[in-house]
Tab-separated table of N, CA and C in Angstrom:
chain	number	residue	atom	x	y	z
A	1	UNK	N	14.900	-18.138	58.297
A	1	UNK	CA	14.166	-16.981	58.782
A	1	UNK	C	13.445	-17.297	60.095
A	2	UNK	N	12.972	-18.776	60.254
A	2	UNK	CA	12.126	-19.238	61.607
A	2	UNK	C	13.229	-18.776	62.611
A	3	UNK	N	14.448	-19.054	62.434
A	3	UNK	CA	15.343	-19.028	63.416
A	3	UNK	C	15.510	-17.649	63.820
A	4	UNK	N	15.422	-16.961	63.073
A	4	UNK	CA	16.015	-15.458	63.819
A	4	UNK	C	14.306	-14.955	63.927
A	5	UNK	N	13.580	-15.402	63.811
A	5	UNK	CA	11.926	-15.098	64.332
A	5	UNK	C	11.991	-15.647	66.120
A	6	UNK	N	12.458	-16.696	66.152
A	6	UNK	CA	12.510	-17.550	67.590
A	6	UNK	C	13.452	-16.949	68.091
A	7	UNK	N	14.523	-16.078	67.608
A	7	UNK	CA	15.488	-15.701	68.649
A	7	UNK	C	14.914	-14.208	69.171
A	8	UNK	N	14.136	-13.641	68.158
A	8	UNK	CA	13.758	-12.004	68.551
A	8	UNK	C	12.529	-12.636	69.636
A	9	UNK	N	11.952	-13.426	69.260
A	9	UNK	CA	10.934	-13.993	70.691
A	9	UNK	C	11.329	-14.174	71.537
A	10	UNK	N	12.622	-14.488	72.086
A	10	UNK	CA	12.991	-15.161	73.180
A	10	UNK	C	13.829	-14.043	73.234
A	11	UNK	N	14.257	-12.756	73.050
A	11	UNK	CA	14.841	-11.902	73.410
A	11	UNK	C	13.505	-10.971	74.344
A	12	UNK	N	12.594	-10.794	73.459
A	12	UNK	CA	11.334	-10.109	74.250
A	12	UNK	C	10.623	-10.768	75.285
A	13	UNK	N	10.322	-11.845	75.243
A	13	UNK	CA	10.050	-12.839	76.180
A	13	UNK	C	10.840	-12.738	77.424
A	14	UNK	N	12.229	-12.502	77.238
A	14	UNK	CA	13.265	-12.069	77.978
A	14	UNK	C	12.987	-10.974	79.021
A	15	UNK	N	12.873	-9.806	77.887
A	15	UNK	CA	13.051	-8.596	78.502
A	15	UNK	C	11.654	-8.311	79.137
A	16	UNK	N	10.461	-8.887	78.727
A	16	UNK	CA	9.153	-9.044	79.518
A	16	UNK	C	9.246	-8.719	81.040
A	17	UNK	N	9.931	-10.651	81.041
A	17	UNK	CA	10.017	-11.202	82.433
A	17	UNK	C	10.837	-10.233	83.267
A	18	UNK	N	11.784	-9.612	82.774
A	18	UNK	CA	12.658	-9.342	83.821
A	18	UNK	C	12.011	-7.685	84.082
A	19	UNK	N	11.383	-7.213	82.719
A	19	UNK	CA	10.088	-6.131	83.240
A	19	UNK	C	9.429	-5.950	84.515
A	20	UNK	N	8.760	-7.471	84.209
A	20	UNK	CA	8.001	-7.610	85.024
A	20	UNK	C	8.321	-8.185	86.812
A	21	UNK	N	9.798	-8.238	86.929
A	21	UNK	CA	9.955	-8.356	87.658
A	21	UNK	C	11.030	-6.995	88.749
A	22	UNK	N	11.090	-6.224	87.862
A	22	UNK	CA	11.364	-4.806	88.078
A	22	UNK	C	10.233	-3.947	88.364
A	23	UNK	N	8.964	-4.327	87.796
A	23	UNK	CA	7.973	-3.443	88.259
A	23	UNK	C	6.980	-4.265	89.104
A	24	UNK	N	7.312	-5.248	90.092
A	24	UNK	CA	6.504	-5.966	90.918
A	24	UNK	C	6.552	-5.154	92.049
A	25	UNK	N	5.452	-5.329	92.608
A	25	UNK	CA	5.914	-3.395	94.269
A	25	UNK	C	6.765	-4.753	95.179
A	26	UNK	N	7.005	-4.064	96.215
A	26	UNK	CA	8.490	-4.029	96.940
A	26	UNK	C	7.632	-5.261	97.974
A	27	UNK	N	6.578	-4.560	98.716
A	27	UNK	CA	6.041	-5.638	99.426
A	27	UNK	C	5.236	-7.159	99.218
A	28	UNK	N	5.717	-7.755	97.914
A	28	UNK	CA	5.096	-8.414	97.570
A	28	UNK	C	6.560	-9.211	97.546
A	29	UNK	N	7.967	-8.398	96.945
A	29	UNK	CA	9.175	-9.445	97.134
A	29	UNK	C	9.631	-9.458	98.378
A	30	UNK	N	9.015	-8.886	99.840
A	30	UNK	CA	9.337	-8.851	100.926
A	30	UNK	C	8.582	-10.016	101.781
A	31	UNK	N	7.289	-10.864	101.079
A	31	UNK	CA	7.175	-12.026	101.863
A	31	UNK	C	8.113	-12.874	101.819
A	32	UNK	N	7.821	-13.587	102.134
A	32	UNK	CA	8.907	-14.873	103.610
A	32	UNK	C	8.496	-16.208	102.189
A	33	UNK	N	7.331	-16.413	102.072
A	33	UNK	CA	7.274	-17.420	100.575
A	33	UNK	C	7.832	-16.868	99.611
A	34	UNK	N	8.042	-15.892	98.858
A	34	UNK	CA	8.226	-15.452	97.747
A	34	UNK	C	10.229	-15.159	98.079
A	35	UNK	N	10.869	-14.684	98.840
A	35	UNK	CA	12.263	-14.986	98.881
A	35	UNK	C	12.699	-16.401	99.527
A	36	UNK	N	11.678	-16.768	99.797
A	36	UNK	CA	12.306	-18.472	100.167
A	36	UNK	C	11.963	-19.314	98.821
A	37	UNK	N	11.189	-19.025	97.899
A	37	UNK	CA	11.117	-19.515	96.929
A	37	UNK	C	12.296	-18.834	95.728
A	38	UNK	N	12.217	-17.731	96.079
A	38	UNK	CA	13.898	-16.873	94.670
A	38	UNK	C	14.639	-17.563	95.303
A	39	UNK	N	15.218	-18.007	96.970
A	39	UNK	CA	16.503	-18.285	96.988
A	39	UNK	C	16.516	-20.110	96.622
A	40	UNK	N	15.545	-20.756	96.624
A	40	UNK	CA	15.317	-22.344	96.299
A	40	UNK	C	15.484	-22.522	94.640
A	41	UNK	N	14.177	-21.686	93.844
A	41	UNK	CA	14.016	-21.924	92.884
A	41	UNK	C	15.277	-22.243	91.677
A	42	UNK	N	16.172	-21.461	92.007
A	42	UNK	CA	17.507	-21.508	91.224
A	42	UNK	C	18.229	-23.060	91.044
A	43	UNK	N	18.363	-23.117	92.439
A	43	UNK	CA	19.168	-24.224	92.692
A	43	UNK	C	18.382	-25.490	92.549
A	44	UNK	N	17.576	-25.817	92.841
A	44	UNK	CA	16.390	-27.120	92.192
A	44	UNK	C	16.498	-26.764	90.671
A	45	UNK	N	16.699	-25.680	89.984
A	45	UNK	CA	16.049	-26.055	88.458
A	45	UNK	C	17.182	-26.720	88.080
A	46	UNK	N	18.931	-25.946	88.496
A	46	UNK	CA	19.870	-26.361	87.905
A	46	UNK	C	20.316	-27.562	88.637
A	47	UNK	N	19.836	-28.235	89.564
A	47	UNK	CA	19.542	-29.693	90.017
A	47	UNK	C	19.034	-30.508	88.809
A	48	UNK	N	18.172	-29.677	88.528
A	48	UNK	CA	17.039	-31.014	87.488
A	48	UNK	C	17.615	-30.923	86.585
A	49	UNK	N	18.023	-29.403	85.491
A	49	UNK	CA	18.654	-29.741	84.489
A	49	UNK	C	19.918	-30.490	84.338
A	50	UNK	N	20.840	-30.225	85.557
A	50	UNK	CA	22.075	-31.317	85.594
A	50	UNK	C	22.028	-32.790	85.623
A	51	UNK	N	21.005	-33.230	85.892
A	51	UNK	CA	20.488	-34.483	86.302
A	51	UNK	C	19.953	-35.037	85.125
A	52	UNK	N	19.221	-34.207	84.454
A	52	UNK	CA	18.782	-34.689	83.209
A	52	UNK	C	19.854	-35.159	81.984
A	53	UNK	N	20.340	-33.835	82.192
A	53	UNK	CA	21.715	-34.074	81.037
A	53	UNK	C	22.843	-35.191	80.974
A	54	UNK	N	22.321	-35.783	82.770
A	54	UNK	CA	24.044	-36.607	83.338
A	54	UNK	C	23.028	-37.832	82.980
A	55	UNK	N	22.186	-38.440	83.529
A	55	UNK	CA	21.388	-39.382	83.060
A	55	UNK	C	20.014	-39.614	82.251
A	56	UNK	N	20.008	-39.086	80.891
A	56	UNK	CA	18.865	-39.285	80.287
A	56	UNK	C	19.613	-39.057	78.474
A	57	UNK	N	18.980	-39.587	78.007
A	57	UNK	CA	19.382	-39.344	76.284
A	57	UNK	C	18.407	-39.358	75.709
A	58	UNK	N	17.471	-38.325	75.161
A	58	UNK	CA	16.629	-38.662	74.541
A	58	UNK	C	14.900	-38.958	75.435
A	59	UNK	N	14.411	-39.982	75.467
A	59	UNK	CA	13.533	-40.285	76.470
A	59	UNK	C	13.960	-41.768	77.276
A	60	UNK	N	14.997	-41.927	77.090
A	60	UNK	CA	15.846	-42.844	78.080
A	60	UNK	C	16.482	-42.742	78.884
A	61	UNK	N	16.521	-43.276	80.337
A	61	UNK	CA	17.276	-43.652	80.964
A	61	UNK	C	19.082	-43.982	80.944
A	62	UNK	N	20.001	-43.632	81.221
A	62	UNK	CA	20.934	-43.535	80.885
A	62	UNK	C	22.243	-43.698	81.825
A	63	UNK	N	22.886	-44.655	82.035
A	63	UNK	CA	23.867	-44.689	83.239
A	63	UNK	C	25.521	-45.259	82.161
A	64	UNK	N	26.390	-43.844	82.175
A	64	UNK	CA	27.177	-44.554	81.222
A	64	UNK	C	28.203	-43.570	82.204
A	65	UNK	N	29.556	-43.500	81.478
A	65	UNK	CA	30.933	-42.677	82.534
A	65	UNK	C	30.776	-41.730	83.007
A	66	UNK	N	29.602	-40.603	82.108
A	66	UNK	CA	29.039	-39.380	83.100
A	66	UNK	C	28.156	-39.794	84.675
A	67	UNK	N	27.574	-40.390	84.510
A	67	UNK	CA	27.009	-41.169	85.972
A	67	UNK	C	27.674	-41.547	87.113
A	68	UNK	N	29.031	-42.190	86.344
A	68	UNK	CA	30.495	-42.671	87.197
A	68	UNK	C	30.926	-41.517	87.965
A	69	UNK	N	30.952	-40.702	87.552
A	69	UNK	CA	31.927	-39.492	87.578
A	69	UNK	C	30.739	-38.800	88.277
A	70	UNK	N	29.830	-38.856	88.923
A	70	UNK	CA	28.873	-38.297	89.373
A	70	UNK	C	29.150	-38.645	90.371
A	71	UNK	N	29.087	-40.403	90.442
A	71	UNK	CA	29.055	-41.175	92.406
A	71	UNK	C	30.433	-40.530	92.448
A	72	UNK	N	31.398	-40.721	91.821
A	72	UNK	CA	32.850	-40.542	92.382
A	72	UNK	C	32.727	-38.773	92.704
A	73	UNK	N	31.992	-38.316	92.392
A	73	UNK	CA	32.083	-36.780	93.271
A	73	UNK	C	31.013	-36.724	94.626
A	74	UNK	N	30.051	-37.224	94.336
A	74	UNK	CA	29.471	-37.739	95.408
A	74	UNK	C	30.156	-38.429	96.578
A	75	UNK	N	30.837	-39.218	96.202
A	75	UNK	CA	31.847	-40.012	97.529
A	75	UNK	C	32.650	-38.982	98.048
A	76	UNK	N	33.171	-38.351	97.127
A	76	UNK	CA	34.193	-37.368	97.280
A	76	UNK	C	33.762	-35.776	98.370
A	77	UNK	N	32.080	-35.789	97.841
A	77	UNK	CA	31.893	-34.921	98.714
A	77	UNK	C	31.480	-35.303	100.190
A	78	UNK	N	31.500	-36.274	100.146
A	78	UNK	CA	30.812	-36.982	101.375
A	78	UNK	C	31.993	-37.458	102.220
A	79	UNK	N	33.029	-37.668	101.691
A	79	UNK	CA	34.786	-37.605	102.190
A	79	UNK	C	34.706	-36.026	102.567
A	80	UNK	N	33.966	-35.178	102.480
A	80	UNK	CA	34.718	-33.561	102.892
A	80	UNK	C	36.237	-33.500	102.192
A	81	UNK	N	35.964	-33.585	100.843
A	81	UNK	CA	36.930	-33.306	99.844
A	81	UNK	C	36.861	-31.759	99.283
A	82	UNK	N	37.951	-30.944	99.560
A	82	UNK	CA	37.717	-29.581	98.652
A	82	UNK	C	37.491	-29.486	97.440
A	83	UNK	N	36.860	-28.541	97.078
A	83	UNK	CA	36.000	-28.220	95.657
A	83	UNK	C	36.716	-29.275	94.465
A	84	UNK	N	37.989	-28.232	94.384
A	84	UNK	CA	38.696	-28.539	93.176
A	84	UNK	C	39.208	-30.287	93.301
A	85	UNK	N	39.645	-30.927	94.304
A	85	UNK	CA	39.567	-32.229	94.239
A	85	UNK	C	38.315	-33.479	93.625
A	86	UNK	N	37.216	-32.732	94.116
A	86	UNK	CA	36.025	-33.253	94.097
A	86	UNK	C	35.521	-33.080	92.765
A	87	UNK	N	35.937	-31.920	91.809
A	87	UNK	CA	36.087	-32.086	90.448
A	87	UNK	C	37.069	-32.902	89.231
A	88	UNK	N	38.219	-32.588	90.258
A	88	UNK	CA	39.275	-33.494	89.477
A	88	UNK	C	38.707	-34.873	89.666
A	89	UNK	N	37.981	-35.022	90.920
A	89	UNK	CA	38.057	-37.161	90.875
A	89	UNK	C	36.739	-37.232	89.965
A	90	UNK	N	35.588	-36.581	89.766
A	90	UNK	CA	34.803	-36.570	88.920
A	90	UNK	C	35.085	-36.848	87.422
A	91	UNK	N	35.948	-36.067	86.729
A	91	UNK	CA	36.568	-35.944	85.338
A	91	UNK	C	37.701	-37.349	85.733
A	92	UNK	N	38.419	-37.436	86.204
A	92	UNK	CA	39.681	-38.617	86.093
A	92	UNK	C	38.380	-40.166	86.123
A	93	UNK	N	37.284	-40.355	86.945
A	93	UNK	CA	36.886	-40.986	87.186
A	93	UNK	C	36.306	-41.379	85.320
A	94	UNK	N	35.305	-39.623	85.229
A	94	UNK	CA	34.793	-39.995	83.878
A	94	UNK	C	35.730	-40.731	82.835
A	95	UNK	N	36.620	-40.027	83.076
A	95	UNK	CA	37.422	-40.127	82.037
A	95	UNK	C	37.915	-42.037	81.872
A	96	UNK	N	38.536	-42.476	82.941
A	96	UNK	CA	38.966	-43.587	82.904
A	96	UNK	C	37.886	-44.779	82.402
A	97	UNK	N	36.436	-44.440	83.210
A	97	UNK	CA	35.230	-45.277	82.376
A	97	UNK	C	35.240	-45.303	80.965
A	98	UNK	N	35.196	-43.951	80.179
A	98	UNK	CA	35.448	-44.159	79.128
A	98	UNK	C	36.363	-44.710	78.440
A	99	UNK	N	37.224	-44.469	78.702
A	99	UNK	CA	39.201	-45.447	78.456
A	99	UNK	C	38.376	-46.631	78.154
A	100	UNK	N	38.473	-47.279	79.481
A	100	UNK	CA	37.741	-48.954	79.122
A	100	UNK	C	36.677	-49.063	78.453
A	101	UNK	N	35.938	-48.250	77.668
A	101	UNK	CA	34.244	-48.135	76.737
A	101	UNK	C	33.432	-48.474	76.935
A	102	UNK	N	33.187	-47.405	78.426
A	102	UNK	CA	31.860	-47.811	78.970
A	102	UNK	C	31.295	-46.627	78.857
């Protein structure tokens, strides 16, 4: 029963925010901080959460084939490699770390 209590919360909680961001007046989303912060804020959170997930387990530190597969897209983007390459060497990379059981 907790569970479907926490999900109707986080449905209203939901529909709050996005309330409240439908009824904010116009000149307040027309400063220069407030759309330089909507167009940042996105991309830093899903920075941090990707980052967290690729190196951390728990409250540890964590460098295992997901990490691998991180530099190897990193190199890859830094080669000016197109998208879909730069994913494939990511996954082949992960993938092969793991092969050997790391």
């Amino acid at each position: 029963m907790t569970v479907w209590i926490a999900i109707g919360a986080t449905a209203v909680g939901c529909y709050l925010v996005k309330f409240l961001g439908l009824s904010a007046p116009a000149g307040l989303l027309e400063r220069p901080l407030v759309r330089r912060l909507a167009a940042l804020l996105p991309v830093a959170l899903l920075a941090a959460l990707t980052a967290q997930e690729t190196f951390s387990e728990g409250r540890h530190l964590l460098f295992d084939a997901k990490a691998a597969g991180v530099a190897a897209a990193v190199v890859a983007l830094l080669l000016r490699a197109p998208f879909l390459l730069i994913v494939a060497v990511a996954v082949a990379v992960t993938a092969g770390v793991r092969a050997l059981g790391g």
